[in-house]
Tab-separated table of C-alpha atoms in Angstrom:
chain	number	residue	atom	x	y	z
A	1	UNK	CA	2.145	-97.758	26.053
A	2	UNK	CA	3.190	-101.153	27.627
A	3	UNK	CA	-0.373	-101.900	28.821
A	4	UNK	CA	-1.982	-100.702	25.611
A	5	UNK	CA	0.216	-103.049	23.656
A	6	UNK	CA	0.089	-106.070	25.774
A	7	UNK	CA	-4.023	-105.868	25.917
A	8	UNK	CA	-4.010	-105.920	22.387
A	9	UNK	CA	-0.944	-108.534	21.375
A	10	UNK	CA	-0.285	-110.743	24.519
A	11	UNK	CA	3.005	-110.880	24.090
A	12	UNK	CA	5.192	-109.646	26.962
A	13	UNK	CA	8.640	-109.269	24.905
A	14	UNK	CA	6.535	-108.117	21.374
A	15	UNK	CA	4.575	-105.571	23.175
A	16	UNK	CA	7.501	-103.595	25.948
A	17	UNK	CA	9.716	-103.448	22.296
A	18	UNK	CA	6.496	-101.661	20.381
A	19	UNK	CA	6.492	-99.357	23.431
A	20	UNK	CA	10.273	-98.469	23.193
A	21	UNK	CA	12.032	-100.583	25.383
A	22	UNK	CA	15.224	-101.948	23.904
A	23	UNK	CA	15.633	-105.620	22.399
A	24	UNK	CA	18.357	-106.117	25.293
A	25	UNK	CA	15.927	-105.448	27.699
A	26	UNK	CA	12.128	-105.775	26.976
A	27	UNK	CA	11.309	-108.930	28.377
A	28	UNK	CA	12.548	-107.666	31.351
A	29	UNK	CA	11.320	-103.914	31.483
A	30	UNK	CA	7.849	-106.428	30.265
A	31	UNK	CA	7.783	-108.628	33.090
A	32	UNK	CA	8.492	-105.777	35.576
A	33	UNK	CA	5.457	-103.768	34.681
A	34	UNK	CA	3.333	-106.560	34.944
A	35	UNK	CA	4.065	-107.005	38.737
A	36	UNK	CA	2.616	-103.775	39.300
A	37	UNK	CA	-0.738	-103.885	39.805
A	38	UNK	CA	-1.694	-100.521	38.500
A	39	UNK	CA	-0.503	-101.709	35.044
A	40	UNK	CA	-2.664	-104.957	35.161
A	41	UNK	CA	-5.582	-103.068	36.587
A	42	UNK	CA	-5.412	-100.973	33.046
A	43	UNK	CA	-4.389	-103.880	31.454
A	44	UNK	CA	-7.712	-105.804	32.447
A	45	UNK	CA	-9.472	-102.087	32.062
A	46	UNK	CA	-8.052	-102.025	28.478
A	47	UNK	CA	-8.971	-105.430	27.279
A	48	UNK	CA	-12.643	-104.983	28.628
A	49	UNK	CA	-13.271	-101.881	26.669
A	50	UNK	CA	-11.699	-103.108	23.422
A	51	UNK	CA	-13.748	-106.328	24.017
A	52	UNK	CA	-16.461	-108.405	24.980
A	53	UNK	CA	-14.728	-110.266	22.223
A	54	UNK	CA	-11.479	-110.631	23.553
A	55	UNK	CA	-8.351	-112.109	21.869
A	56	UNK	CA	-9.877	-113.138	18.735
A	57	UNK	CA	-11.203	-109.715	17.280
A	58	UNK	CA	-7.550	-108.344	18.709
A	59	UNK	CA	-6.234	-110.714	16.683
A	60	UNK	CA	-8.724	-110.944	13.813
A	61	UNK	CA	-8.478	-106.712	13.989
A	62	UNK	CA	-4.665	-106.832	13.810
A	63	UNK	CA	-5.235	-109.404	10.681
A	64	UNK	CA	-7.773	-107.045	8.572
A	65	UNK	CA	-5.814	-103.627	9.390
A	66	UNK	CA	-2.280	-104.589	10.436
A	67	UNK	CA	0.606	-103.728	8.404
A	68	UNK	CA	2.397	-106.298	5.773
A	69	UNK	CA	5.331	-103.433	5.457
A	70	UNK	CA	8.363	-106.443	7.116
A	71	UNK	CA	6.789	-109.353	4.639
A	72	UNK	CA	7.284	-106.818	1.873
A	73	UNK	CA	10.465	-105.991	2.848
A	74	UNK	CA	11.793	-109.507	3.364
A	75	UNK	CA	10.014	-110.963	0.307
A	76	UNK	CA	12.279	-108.262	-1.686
A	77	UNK	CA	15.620	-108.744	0.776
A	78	UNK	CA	18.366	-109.592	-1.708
A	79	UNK	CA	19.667	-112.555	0.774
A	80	UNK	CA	18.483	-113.421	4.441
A	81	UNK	CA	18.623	-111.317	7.159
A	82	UNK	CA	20.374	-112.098	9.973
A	83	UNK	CA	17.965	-113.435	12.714
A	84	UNK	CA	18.454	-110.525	14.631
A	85	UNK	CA	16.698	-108.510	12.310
A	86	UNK	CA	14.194	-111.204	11.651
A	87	UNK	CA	12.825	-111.488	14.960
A	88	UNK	CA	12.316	-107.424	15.237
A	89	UNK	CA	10.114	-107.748	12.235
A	90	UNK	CA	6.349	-107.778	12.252
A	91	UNK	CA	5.324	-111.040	10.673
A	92	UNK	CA	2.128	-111.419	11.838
A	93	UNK	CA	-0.045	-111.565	8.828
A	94	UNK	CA	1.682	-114.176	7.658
A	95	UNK	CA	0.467	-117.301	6.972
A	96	UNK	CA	3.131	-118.941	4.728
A	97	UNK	CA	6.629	-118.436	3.648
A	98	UNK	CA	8.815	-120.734	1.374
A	99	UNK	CA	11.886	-120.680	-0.929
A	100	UNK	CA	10.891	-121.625	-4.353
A	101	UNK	CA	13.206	-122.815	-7.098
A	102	UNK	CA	15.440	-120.837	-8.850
A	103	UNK	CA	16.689	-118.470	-5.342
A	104	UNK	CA	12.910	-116.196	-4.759
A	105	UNK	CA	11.138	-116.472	-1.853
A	106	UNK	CA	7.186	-116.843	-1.997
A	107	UNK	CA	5.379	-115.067	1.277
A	108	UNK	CA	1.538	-115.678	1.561
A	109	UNK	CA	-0.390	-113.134	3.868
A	110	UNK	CA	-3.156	-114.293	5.712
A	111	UNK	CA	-6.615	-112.706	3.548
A	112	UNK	CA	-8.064	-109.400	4.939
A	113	UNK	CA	-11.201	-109.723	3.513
A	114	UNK	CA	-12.224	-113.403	5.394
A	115	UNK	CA	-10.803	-111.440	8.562
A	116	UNK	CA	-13.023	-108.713	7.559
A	117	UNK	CA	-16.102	-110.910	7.107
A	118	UNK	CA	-15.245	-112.917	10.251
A	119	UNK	CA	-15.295	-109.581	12.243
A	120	UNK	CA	-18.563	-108.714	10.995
A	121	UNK	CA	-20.301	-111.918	11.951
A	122	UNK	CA	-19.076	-111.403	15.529
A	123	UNK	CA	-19.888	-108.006	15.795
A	124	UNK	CA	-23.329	-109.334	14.392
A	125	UNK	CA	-23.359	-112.161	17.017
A	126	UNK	CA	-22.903	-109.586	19.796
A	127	UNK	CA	-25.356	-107.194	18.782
A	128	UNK	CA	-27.897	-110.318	18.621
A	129	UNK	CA	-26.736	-111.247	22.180
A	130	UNK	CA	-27.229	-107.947	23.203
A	131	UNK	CA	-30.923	-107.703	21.249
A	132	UNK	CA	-31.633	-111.146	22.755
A	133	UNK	CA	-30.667	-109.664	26.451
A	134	UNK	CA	-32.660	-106.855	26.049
A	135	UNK	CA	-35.627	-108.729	24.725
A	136	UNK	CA	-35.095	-110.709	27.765
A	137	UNK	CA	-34.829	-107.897	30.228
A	138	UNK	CA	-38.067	-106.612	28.799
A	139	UNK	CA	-39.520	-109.610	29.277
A	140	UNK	CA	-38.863	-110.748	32.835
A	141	UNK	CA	-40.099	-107.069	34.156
A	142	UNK	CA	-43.123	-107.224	32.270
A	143	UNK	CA	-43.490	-110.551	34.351
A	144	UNK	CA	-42.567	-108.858	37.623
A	145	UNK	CA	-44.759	-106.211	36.562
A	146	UNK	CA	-47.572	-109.055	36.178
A	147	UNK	CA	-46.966	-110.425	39.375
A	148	UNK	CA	-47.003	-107.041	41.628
A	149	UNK	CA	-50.550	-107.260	43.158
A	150	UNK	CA	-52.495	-104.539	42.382
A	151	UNK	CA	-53.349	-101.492	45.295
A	152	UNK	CA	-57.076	-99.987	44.673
């Protein structure tokens, strides 16, 4: 689950605790798969299926689908957690929080529909790459065909 996790966030200490290693201990449990070179091998393996795209539809992805369940929860939180609890939450599609007059607390998420449209245009740019690769494949072996001499 480590490797899954990291592929996908890039974040040694974020990704061992969503795979159920303990706060205490999940930079370290972490850092210790990563020497192995089984778990980079799927690591690499992972982040090559889920991408020719990389980071950036990971992250754009975890924008349009991810959950806003801990900016709910601490937009509604009677007084501030403790940081403890704070740094276990997932905060990640947020782009803005401030304390606004009179005690509340404004949190602004990042939009899912611009992540949405952003994922589309690269999954458009891709499939253009790939048309323009293909029309280039067909291409240069038509050449090659051109250039074979002819046996009669």
């Amino acid at each position: 689950m480590f490797c899954c996790y990291y592929a996908v966030l890039g974040n040694i200490g974020e990704a061992a605790a969503k795979a159920g290693f303990t706060d205490d201990n999940a930079l370290i449990k972490g850092m210790e798969c990563l020497r192995s070179a089984a778990c980079r091998k799927k690591i690499s393996d992972l982040r090559e299926l889920i991408a020719g795209s990389g980071e950036v539809i990971a992250g754009l992805k975890r924008l349009a689908f991810g959950s806003c369940k801990d900016a709910v929860v601490l937009a509604f939180a009677e007084e501030l957690p403790p940081a403890e609890v704070i740094s276990k939450l997932d905060l990640f599609n947020v782009s803005e929080i401030k304390r606004v007059k009179g005690g509340g607390v404004e949190v602004k998420l990042f939009d899912r529909l611009k992540a949405l449209e952003k994922l589309f245009e690269l999954e458009n740019s891709f499939s253009d790459r790939d048309k323009a690769a293909g029309l280039l494949r067909a291409l240069s072996s038509a050449d090659e065909e051109v250039d074979e001499p002819e046996d009669n």
